[in-house]
PDB file of C-alpha atoms in Angstrom:
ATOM      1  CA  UNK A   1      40.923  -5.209 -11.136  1.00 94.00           C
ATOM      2  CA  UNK A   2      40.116  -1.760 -11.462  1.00 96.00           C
ATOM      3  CA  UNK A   3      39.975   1.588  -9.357  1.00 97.00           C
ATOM      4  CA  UNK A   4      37.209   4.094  -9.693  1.00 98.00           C
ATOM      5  CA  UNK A   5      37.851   7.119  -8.559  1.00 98.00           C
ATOM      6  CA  UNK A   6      34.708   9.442  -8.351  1.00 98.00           C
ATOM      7  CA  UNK A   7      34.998  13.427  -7.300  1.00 97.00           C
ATOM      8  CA  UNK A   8      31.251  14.096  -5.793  1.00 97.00           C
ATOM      9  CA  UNK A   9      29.573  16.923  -4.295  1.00 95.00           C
ATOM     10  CA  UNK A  10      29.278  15.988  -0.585  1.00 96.00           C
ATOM     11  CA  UNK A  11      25.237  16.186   0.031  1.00 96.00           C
ATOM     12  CA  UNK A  12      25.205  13.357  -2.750  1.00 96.00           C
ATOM     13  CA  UNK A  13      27.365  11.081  -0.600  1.00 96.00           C
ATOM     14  CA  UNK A  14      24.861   8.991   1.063  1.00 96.00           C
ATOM     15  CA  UNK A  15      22.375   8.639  -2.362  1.00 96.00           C
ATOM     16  CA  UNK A  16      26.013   6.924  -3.806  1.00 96.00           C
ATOM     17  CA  UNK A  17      26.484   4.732  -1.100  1.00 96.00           C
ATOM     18  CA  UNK A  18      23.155   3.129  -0.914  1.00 96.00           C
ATOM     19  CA  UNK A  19      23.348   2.685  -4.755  1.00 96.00           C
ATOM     20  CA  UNK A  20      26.744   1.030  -4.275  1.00 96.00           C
ATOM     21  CA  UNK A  21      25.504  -1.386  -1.496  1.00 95.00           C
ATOM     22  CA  UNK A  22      22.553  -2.400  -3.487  1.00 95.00           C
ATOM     23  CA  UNK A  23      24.995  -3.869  -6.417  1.00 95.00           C
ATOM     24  CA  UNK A  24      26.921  -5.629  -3.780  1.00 94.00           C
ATOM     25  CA  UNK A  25      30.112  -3.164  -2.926  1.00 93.00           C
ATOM     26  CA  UNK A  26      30.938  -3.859   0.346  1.00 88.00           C
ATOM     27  CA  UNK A  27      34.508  -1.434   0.652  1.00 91.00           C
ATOM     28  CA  UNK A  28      34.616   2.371  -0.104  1.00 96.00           C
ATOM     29  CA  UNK A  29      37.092   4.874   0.882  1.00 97.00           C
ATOM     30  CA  UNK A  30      35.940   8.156   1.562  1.00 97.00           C
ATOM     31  CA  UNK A  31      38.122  11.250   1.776  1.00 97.00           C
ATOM     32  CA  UNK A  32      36.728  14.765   2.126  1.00 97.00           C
ATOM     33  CA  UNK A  33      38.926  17.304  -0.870  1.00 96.00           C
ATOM     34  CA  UNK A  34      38.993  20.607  -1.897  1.00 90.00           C
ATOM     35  CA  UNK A  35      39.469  21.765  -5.794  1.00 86.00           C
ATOM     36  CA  UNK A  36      37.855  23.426  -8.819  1.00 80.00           C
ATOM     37  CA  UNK A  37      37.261  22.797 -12.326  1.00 79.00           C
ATOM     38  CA  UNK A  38      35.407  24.512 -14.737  1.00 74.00           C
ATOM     39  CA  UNK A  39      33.389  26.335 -11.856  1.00 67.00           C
ATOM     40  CA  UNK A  40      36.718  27.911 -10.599  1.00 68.00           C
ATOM     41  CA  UNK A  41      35.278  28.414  -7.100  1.00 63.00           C
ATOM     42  CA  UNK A  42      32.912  31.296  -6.008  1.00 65.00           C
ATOM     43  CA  UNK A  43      32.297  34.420  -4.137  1.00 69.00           C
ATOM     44  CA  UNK A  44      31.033  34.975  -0.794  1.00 68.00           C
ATOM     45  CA  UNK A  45      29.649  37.594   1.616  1.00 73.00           C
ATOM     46  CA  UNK A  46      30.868  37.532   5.411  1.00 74.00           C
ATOM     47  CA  UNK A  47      30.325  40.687   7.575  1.00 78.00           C
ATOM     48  CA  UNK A  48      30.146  42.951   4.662  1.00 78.00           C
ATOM     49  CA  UNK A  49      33.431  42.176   2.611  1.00 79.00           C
ATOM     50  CA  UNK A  50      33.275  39.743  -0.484  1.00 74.00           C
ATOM     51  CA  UNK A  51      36.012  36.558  -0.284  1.00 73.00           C
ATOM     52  CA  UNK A  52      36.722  34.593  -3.387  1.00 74.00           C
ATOM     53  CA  UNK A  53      36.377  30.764  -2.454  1.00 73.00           C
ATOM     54  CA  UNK A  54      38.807  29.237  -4.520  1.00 77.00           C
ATOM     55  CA  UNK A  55      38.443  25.426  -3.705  1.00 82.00           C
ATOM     56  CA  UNK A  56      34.975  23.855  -3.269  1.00 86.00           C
ATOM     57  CA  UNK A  57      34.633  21.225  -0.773  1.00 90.00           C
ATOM     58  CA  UNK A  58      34.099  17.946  -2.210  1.00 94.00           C
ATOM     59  CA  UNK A  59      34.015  13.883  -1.829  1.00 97.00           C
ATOM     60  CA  UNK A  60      36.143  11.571  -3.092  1.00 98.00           C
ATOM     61  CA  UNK A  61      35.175   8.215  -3.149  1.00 97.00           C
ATOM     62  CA  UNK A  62      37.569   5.528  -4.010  1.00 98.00           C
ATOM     63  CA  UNK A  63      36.788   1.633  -4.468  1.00 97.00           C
ATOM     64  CA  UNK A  64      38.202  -1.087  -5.854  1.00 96.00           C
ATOM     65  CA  UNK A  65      36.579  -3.774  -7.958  1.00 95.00           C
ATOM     66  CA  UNK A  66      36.918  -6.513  -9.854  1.00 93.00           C
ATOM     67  CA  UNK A  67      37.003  -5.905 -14.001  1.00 94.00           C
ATOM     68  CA  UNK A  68      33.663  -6.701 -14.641  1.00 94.00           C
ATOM     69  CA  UNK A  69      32.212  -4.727 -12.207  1.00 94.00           C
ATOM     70  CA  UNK A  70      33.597  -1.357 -13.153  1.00 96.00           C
ATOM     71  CA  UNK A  71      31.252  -0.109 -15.581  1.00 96.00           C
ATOM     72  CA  UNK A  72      28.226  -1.076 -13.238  1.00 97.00           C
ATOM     73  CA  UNK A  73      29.905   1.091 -10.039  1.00 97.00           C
ATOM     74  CA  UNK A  74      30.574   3.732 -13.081  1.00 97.00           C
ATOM     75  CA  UNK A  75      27.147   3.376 -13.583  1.00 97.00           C
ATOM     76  CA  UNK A  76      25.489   3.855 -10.232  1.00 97.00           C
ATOM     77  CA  UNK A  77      27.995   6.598  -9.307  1.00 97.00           C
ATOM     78  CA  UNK A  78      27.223   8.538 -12.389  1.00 97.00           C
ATOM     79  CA  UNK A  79      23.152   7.681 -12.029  1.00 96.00           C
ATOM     80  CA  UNK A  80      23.536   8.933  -7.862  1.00 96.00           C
ATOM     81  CA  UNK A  81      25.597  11.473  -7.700  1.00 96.00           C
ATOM     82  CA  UNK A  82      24.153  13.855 -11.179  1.00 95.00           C
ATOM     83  CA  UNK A  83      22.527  16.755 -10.198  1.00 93.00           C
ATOM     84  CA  UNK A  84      22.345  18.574 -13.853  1.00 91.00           C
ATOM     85  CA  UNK A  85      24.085  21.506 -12.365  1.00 89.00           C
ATOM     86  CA  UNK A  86      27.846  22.295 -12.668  1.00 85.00           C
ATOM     87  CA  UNK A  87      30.553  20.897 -10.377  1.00 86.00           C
ATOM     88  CA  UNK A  88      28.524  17.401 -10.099  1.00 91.00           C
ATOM     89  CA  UNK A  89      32.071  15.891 -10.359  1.00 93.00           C
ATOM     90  CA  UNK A  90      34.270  13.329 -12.420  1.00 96.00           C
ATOM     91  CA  UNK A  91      34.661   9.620 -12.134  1.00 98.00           C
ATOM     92  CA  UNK A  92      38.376   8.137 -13.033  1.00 98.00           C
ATOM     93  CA  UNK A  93      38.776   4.767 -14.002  1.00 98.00           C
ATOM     94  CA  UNK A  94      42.352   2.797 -13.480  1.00 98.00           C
ATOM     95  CA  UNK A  95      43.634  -0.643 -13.877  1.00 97.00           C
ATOM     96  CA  UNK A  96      44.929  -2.072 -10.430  1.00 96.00           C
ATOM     97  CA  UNK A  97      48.009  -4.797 -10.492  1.00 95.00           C
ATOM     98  CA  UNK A  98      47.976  -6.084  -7.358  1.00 95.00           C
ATOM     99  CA  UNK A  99      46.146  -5.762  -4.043  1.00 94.00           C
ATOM    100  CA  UNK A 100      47.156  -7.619  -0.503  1.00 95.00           C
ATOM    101  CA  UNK A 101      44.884  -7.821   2.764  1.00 94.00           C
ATOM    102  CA  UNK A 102      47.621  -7.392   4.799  1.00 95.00           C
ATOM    103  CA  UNK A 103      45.872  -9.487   8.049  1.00 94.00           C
ATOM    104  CA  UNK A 104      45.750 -12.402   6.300  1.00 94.00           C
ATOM    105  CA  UNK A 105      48.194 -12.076   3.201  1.00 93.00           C
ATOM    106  CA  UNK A 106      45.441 -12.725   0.492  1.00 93.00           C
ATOM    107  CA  UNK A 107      46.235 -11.237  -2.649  1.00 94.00           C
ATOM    108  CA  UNK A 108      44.486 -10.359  -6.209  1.00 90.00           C
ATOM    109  CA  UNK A 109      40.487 -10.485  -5.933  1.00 88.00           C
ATOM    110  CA  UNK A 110      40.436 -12.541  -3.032  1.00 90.00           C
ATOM    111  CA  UNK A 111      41.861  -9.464  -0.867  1.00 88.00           C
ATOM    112  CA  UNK A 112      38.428  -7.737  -2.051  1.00 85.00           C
TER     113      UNK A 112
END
């Protein structure tokens, strides 16, 4: 099993999750984050005075799949979420060991 881990920008959330549903994912956690990379945040304008934004709100998306799927979700993430522009995000792939639906004990892919 694997984890993908995918750092979005947040107006590309739902485009991702209809992509994901048509290939069949039925589970995805979604957190809202704050960071930077590269872009290492921005400046704004309230009421006259200039603020330095250093962390840019983002998505993270986290779902958990079974080996051979990974490199489709990669995929569709990737294909959904690019915008061309900087800050479109990063995808992480790990292995999982184990995972255990805790209602009814099922563990490995059957807990998916």
């Amino acid at each position: 099993m694997r984890k993908v881990e995918a750092i979005i920008k947040p107006f590309k959330l739902d485009e991702v999750k209809e992509g994901l549903n048509e290939i069949g994912i039925q589970g995805i956690t979604v957190s809202e984050v704050k960071g930077f990379g590269r872009q290492k945040g921005h400046t704004e304008l309230y009421r006259g005075a200039e603020y330095v934004v250093d962390f840019i709100p983002k998505i993270k998306m986290e779902i958990i799949v079974a080996d051979d799927m990974a490199a489709k979700v990669v995929e569709v993430i990737e294909e959904s979420a690019k915008t061309g522009r900087i800050g479109d995000g990063k995808i992480f792939v790990t292995p999982v060991d184990e995972v255990v639906r805790i209602r009814t004990g099922e563990r490995g892919e059957e807990a998916l």
